Coordinates of C-alpha atoms in Angstrom, one line a residue:
X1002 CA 182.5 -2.4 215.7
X1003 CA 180.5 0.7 216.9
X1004 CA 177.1 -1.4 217.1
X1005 CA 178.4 -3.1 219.7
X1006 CA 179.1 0.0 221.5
X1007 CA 175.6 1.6 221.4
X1008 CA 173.5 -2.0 221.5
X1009 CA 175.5 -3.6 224.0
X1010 CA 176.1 -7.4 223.8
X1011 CA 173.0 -7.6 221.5
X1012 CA 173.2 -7.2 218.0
X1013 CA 172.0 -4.3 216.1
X1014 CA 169.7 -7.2 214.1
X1015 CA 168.8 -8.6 217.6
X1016 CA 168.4 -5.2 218.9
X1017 CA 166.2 -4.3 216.4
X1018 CA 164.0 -7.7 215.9
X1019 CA 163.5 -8.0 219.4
X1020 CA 163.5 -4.4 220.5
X1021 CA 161.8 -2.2 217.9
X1022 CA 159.5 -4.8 215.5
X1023 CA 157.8 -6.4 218.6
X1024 CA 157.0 -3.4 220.6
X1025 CA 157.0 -0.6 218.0
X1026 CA 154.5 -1.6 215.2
X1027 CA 150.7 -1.2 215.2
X1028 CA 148.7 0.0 213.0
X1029 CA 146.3 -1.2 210.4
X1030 CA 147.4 -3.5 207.5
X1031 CA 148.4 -2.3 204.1
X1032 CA 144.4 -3.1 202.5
X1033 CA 142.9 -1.4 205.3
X1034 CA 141.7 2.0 205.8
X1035 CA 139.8 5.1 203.3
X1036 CA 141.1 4.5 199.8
X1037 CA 139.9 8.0 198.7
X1038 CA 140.7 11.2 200.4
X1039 CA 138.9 13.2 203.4
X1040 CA 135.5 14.9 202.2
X1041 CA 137.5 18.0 203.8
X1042 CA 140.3 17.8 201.5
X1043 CA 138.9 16.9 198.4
X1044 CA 138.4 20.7 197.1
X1045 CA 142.1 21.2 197.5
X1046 CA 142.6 18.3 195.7
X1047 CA 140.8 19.4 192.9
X1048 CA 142.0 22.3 193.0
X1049 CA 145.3 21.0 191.9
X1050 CA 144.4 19.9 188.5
X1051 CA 146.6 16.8 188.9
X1052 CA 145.0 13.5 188.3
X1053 CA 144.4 11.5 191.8
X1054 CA 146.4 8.4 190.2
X1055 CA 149.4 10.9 190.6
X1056 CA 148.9 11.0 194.2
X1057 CA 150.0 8.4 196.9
X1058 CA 149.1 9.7 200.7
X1059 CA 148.7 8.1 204.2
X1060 CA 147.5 10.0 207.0
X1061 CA 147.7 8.3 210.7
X1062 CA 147.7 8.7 214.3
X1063 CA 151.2 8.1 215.3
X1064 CA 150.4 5.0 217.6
X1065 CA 147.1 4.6 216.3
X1066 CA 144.7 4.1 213.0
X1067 CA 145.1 4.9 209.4
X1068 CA 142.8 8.1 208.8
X1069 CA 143.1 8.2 205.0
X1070 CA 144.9 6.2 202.5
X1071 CA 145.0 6.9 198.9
X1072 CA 147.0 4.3 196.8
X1073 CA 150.2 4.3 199.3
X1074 CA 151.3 0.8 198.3
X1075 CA 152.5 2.5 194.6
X1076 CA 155.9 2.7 194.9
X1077 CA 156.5 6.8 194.1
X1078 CA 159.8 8.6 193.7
X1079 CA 160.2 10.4 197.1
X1080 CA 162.6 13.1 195.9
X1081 CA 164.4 14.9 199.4
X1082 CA 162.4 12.8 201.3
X1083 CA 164.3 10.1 200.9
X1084 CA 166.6 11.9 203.3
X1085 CA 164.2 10.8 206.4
X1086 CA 165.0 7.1 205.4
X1087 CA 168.8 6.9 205.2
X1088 CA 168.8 9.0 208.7
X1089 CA 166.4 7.2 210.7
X1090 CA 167.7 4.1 209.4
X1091 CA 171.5 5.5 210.7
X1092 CA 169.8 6.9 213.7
X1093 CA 168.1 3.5 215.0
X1094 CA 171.7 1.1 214.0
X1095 CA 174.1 3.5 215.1
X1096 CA 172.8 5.4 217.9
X1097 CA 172.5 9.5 218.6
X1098 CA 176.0 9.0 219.9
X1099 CA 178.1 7.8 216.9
X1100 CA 181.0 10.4 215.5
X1101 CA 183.2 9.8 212.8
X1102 CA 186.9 9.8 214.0
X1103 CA 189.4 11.1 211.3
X1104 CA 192.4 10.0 212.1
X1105 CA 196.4 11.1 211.4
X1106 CA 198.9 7.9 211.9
X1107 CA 202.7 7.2 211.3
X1108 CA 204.6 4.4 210.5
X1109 CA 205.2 2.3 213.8
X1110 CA 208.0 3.0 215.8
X1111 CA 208.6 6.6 213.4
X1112 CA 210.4 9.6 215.3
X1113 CA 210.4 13.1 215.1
X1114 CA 213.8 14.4 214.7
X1115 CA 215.2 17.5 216.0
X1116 CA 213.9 19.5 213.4
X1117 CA 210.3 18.5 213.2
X1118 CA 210.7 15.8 210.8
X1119 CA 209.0 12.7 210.8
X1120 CA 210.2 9.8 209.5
X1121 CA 208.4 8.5 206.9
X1122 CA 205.0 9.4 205.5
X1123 CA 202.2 11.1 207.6
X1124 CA 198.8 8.8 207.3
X1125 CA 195.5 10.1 206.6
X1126 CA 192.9 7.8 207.2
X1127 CA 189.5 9.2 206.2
X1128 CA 186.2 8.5 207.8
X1129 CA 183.5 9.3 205.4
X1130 CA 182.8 12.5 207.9
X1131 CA 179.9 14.2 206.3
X1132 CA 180.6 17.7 208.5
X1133 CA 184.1 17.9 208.1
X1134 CA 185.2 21.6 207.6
X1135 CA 188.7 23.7 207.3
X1136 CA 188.2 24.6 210.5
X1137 CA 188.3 20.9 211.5
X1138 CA 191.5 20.3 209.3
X1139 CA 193.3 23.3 210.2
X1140 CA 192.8 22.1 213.7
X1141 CA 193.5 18.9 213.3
X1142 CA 197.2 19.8 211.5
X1143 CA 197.4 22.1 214.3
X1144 CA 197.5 19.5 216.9
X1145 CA 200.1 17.9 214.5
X1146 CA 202.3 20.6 214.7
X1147 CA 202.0 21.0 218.4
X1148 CA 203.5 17.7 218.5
X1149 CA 207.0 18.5 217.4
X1150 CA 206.3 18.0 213.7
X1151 CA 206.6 20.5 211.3
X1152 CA 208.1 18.6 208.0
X1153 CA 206.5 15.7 206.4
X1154 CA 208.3 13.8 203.3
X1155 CA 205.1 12.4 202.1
X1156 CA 201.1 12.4 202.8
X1157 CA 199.2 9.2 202.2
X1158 CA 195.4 9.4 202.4
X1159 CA 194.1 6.2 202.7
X1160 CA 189.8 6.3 201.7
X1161 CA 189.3 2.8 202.1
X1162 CA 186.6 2.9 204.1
X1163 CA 184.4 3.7 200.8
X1164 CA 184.9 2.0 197.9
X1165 CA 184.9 3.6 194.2
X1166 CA 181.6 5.9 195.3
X1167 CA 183.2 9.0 192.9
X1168 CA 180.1 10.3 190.6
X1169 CA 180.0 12.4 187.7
X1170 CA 178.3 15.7 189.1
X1171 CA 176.9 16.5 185.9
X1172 CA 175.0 13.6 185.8
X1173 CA 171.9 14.5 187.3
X1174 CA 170.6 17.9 185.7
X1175 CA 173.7 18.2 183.7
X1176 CA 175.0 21.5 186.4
X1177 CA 178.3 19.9 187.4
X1178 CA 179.6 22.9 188.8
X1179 CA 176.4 23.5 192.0
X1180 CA 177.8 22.1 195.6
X1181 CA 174.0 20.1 195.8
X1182 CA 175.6 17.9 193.3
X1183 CA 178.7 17.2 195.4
X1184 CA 180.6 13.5 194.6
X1185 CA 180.5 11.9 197.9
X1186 CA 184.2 11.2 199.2
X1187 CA 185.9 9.9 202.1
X1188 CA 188.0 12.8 203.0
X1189 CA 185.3 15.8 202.4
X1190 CA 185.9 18.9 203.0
X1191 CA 183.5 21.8 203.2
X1192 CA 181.5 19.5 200.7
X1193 CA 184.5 19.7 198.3
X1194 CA 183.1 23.3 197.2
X1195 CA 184.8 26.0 196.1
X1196 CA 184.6 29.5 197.5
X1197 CA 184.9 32.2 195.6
X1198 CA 185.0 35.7 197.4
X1199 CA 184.4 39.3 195.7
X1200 CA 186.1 41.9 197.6
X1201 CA 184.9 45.6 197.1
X1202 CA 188.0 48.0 196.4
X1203 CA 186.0 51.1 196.6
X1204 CA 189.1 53.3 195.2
X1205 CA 189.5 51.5 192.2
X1206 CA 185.3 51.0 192.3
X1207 CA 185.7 47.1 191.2
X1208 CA 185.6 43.7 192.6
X1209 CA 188.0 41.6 192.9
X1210 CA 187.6 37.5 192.8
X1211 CA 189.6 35.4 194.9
X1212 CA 189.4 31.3 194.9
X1213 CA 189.4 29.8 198.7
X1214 CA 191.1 27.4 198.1
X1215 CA 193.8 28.7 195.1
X1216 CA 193.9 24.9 193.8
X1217 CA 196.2 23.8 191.0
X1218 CA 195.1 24.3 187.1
X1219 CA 191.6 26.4 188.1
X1220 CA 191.5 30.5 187.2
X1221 CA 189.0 32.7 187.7
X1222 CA 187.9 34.6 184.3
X1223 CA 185.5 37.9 183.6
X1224 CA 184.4 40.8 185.3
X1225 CA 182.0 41.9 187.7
X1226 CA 180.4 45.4 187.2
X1227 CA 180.6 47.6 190.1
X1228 CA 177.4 49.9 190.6
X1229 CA 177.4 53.2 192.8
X1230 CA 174.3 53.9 195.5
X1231 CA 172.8 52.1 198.6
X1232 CA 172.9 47.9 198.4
X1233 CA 168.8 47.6 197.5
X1234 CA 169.5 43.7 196.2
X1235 CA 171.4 40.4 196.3
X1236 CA 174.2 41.2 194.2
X1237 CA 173.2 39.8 190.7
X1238 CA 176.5 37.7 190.0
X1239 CA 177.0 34.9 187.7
X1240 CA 179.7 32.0 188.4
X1241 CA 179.9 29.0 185.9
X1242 CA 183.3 26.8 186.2
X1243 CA 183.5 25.3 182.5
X1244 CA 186.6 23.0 181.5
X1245 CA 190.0 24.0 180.3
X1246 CA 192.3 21.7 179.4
X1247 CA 193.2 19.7 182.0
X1248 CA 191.7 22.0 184.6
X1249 CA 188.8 24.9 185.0
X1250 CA 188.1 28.1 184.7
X1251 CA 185.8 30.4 186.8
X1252 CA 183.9 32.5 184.7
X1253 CA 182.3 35.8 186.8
X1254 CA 179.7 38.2 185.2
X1255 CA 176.9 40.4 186.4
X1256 CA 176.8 44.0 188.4
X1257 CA 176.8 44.4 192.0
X1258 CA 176.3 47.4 194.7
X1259 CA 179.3 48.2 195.9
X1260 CA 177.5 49.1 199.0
X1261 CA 176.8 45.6 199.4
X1262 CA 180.3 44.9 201.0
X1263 CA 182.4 41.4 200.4
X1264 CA 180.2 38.4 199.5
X1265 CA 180.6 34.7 198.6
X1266 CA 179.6 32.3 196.1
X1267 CA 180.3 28.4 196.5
X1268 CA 181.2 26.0 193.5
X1269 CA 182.7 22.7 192.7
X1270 CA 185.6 24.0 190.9
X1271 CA 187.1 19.8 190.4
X1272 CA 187.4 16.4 191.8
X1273 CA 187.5 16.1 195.8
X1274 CA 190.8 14.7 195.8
X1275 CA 191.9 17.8 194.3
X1276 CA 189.9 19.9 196.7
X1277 CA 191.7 18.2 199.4
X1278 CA 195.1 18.3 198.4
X1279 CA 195.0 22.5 197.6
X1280 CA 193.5 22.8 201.4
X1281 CA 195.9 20.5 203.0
X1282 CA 198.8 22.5 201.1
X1283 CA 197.2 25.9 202.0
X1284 CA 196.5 25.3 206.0
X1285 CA 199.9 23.6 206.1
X1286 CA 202.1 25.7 204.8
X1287 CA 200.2 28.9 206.6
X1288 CA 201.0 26.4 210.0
X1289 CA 204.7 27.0 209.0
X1290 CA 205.1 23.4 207.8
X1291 CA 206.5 22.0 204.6
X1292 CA 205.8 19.0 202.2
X1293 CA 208.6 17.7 200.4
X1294 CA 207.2 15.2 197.5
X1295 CA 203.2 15.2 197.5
X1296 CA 200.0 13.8 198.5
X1297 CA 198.7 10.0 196.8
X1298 CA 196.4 7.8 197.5
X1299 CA 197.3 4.9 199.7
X1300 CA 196.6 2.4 202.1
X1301 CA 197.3 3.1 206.6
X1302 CA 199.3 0.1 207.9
X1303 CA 197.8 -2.4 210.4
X1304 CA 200.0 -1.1 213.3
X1305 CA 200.5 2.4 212.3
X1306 CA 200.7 5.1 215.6
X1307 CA 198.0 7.2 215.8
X1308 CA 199.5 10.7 216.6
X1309 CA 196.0 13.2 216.4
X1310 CA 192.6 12.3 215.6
X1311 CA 189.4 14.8 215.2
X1312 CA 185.8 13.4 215.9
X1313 CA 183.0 15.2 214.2
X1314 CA 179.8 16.0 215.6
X1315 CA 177.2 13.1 216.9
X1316 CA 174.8 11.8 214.3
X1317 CA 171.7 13.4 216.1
X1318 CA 173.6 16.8 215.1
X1319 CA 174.7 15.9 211.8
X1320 CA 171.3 14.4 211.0
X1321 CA 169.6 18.0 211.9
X1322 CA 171.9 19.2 209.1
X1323 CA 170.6 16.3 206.4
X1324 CA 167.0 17.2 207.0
X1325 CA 166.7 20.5 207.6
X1326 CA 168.9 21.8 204.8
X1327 CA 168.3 19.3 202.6
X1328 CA 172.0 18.3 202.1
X1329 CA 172.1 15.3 199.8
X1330 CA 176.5 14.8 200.0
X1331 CA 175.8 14.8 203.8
X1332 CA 172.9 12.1 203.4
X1333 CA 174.8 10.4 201.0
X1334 CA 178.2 9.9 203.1
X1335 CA 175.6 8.3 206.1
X1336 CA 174.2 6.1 203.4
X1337 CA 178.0 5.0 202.4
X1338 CA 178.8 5.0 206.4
X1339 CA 175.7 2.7 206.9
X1340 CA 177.3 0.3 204.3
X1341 CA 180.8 0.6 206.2
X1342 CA 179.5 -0.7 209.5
X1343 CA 177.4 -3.1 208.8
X1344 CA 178.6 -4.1 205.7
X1345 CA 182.1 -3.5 206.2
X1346 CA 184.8 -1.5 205.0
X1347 CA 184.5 -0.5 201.2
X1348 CA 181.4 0.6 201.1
X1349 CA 179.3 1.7 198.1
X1350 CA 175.4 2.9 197.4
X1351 CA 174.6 -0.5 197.0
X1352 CA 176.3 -1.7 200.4
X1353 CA 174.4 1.0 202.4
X1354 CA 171.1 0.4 200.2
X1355 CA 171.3 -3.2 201.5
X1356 CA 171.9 -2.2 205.0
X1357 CA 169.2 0.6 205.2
X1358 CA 167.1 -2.7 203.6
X1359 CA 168.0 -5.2 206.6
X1360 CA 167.4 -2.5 209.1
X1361 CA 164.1 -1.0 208.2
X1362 CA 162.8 -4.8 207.7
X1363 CA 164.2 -6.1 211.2
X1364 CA 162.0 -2.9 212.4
X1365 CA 158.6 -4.8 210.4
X1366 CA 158.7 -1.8 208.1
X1367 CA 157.2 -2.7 204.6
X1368 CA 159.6 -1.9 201.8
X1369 CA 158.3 -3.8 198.6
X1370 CA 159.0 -2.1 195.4
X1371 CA 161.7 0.4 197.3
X1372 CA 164.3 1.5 195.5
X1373 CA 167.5 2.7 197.7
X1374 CA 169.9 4.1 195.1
X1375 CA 172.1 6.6 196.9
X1376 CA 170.3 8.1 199.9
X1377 CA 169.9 11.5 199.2
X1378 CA 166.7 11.9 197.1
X1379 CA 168.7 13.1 194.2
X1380 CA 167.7 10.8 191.5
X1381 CA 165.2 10.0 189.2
X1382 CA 165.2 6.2 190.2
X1383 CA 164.6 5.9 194.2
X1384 CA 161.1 5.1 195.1
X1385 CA 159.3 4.4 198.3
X1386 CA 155.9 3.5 199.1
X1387 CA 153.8 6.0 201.5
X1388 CA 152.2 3.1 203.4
X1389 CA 155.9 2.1 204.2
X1390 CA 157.2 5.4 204.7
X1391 CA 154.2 6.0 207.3
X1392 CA 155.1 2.5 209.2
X1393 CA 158.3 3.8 209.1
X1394 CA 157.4 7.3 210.6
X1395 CA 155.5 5.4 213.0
X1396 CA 158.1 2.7 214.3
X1397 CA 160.5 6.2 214.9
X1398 CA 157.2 8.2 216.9
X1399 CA 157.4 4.8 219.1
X1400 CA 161.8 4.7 219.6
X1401 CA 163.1 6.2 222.2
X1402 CA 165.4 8.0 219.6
X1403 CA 162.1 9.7 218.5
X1404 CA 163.0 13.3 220.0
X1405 CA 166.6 13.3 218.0
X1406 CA 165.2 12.1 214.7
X1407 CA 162.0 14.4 215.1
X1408 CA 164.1 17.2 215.8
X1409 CA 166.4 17.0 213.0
X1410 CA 162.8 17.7 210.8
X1411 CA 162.1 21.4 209.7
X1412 CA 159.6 23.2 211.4
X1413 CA 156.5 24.2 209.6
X1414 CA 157.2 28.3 209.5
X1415 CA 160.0 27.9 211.8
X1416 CA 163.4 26.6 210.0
X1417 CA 164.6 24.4 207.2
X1418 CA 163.1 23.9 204.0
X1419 CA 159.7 25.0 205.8
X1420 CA 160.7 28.4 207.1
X1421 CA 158.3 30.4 204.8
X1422 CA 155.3 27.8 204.8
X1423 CA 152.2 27.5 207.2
X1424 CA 153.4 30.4 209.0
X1425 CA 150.0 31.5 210.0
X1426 CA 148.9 31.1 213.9
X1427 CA 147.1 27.2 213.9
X1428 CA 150.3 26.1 212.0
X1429 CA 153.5 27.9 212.6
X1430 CA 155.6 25.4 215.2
X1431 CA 152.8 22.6 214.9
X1432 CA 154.4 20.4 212.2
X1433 CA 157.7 18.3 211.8
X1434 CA 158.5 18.2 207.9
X1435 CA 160.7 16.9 205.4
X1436 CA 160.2 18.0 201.6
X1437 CA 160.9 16.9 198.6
X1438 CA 161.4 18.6 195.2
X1439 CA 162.4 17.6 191.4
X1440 CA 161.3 18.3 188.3
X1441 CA 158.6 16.0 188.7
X1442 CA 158.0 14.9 191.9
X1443 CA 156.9 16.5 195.0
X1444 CA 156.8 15.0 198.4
X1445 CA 155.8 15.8 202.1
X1446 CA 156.1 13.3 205.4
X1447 CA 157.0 14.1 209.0
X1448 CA 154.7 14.8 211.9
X1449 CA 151.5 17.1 212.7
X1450 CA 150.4 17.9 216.3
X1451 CA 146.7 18.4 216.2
X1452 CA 144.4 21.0 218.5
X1453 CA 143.6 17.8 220.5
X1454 CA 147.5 17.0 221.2
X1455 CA 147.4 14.3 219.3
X1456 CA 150.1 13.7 216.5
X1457 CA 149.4 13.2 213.4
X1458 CA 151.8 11.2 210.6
X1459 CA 151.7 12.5 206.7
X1460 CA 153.4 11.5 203.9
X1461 CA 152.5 12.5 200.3
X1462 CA 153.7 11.4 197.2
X1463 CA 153.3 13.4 194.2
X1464 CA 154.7 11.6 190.7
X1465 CA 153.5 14.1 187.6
X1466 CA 155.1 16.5 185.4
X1467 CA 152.6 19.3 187.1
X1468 CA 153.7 17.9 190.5
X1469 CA 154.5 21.3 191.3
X1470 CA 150.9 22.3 191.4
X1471 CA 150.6 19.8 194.8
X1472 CA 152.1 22.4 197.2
X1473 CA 148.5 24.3 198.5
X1474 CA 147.2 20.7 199.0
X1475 CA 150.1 19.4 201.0
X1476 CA 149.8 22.2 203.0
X1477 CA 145.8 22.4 203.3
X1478 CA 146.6 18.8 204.9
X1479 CA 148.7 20.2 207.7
X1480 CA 146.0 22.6 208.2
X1481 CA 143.3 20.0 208.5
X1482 CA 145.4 17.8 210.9
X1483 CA 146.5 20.5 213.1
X1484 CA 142.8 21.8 213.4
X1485 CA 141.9 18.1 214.5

């Protein structure tokens, strides 16, 4: 197992009992500290016109004290920054090293013939790789047909690692069509989305829509109005994919500049699987190979030959990707990936929901009335606490994985989600962040560096249907800590 790679002979619950819980937590106990907020942030509080029941926030010095506490043992819905839990918790079990090897296998003892046939069917076994791209498959099949083979009877993809983690991508806010709402899969590509590209033909003055991947039983319907004169705007372009029969169509509408040159727009245009199979038909057919009968579902045999594998990127990279941009497939394929290792192979939300549990309370981290659900944020259900969020913040400042998982954070006026906040001079660069945003909930944790040089934790926890009205106080927080 890779734990026992990256913790040795130890393991990863010795590793972090021992390791982390005895020498990483401080800090004061969940009754201690100010129950009401800062004299110097109670005007932007009430500003706000939320109620302070709405509100659960714990300000500390990373390594030190609790500064202000206002009701952080209420378990709040966390929205996107439930994000920082699933990749800390992947960060500190698997270490900054992990990859995710996806790997191309043939029945034992199979040949290629001397026409670049292999005998029998060509494996697939997925690894829940949450960065996975056509690049990477095209090079992967390239590697294949570098090796002699060129036609392949059959394709089996073999997904075990993850059990039945498939969701309905309408369920959440009822927009089954955006990528954000992306079924998790074991053999992801490109997030399973869909590109459609406009192509200015200037002669004709129209666009013309393509689908990147063509994929079997999805069209492309409507029209999109070409407009003469200089490009003064995003091109304002509609793309809905509503059913049809036993596939989909991609509706187009709008106007664009034709000044504006080629553009793309991303959707989920049907079910991974289906995603997969139209890519792996495109790249290898434009390799010069050929498929004979199809693509199922199926299981790698113990003692198949590996022929080509691809490893992604390390976690510390992919995390950067989960919490900078927000990505909730990508957070919910480490969730799942959590469950795999730890839990074994199968995995499901609930699997990695129980491992993320076990490692976060190995670590001392408190985690009554939590709910782990899928890992992403996504959901109307997940709830943390902000006094365990904080411990947990604080347990990471103290790791020596702190500068990979405090990097993948966006910087206040810098990148990520947090590009075009606290941009002014005391702020801009000062602050690690994570956000959070639903309809109804608004949340803000990471790290603030103070005028002093000291750092700062945050996390705030905003539960209301005017949650939205939280954002100058969040902010006027960051400002007070990094004038400290």
């Amino acid at each position: 197992m890779r734990l026992a790679g990256w913790f040795g002979r130890r393991t990863w619950r010795e590793r972090l009992g021992a390791g982390l819980a005895a020498c990483l937590l401080a800090g004061a106990a969940p009754g201690a500290g100010a129950q009401s907020l800062p004299p110097e942030l109670q005007q932007a509080w009430k500003a706000t016109r939320l109620p302070l029941s709405a509100l659960s926030l714990e300000i500390r010095e990373a390594g030190g004290p609790v500064i202000a506490r206002v009701q952080a043992d209420a378990p709040r819905n966390p929205a996107s920054v439930m994000k920082t839990v699933t990749t800390w918790a992947a960060l500190s079990a698997l270490g900054p090293d992990y990859v995710w090897r996806t790997r191309l296998l043939s029945d034992p003892g199979a040949r290629v013939d001397e026409q670049g046939t292999l005998q029998g069917p060509l494996y697939i076994q997925a690894a829940g790789d949450p960065w996975f791209r056509q690049e990477d498959l095209w090079s992967l099949l390239r590697e294949l047909r570098l090796r002699g083979v060129k036609n392949l009877s059959e394709v089996i993809v073999d997904r075990s690692r993850f059990g039945d983690v498939a969701i309905d991508p309408g369920d959440f806010d009822d927009s089954p069509d955006r990528p954000y709402n992306a079924s998790p899969d074991a053999m992801m590509v490109n997030f399973g989305a869909t590109r459609v590209v406009f192509l200015p033909d200037a002669r004709s003055r129209q666009w013309i829509p393509l689908l990147d991947p063509p994929t079997r039983d999805v069209r492309i319907e409507g029209q999109l109005g070409w407009l003469e004169g200089s490009c003064k705007a995003s091109p304002g372009v509609a793309v809905d994919v509503r059913p049809s029969g036993s596939g989909s169509v991609v509706h187009v509408s709008g106007k664009a500049f034709g000044d504006c040159g080629e553009f793309s727009v991303y959707r989920l245009a049907g079910r991974q699987e289906d995603h997969f199979e139209a890519l792996f038909r495109l790249l290898w057919r434009e390799l010069g190979g050929t498929l004979s009968r199809g693509i199922r579902a199926g299981r790698t045999p113990a003692r198949a030959s590996v022929l080509v594998w691809h490893d992604s990127p390390t976690l510390a990279d992919v995390i950067r990707q989960v919490n900078k941009h927000s990505n909730n497939v990508m957070a919910r394929m480490t969730l799942l990936t959590l469950g795999a290792e730890i839990n074994g192979p199968g995995a499901t939300a609930q699997s990695g929901g129980r491992a993320v549990r076990q490692i976060l309370q190995n670590q001392g981290v408190d985690t009554t009335g939590w709910v782990l659900d899928n890992g992403s944020g996504l959901s109307r259900q997940g709830r943390v606490t902000a006094h365990g969020l904080a411990q947990m913040l604080d347990v990471a400042w103290r790791s020596p994985m702190m500068p990979e998982f405090v990097s993948s954070l966006a910087i206040s006026g810098v990148d990520g989600t947090v590009r075009r906040r606290l941009r002014a001079e005391d702020t801009r660069g000062q602050a690690h962040l994570k956000t959070g945003t639903l309809r109804d909930s608004r949340a803000l944790a990471g790290y603030v560096r103070g005028a002093s040089g000291k750092r700062y934790i945050l996390v705030s926890l905003v539960n209301d249907p005017g949650a939205a009205a939280v954002r100058p106080f969040d902010d006027a927080v960051v400002e007070w800590l990094a004038a400290r």
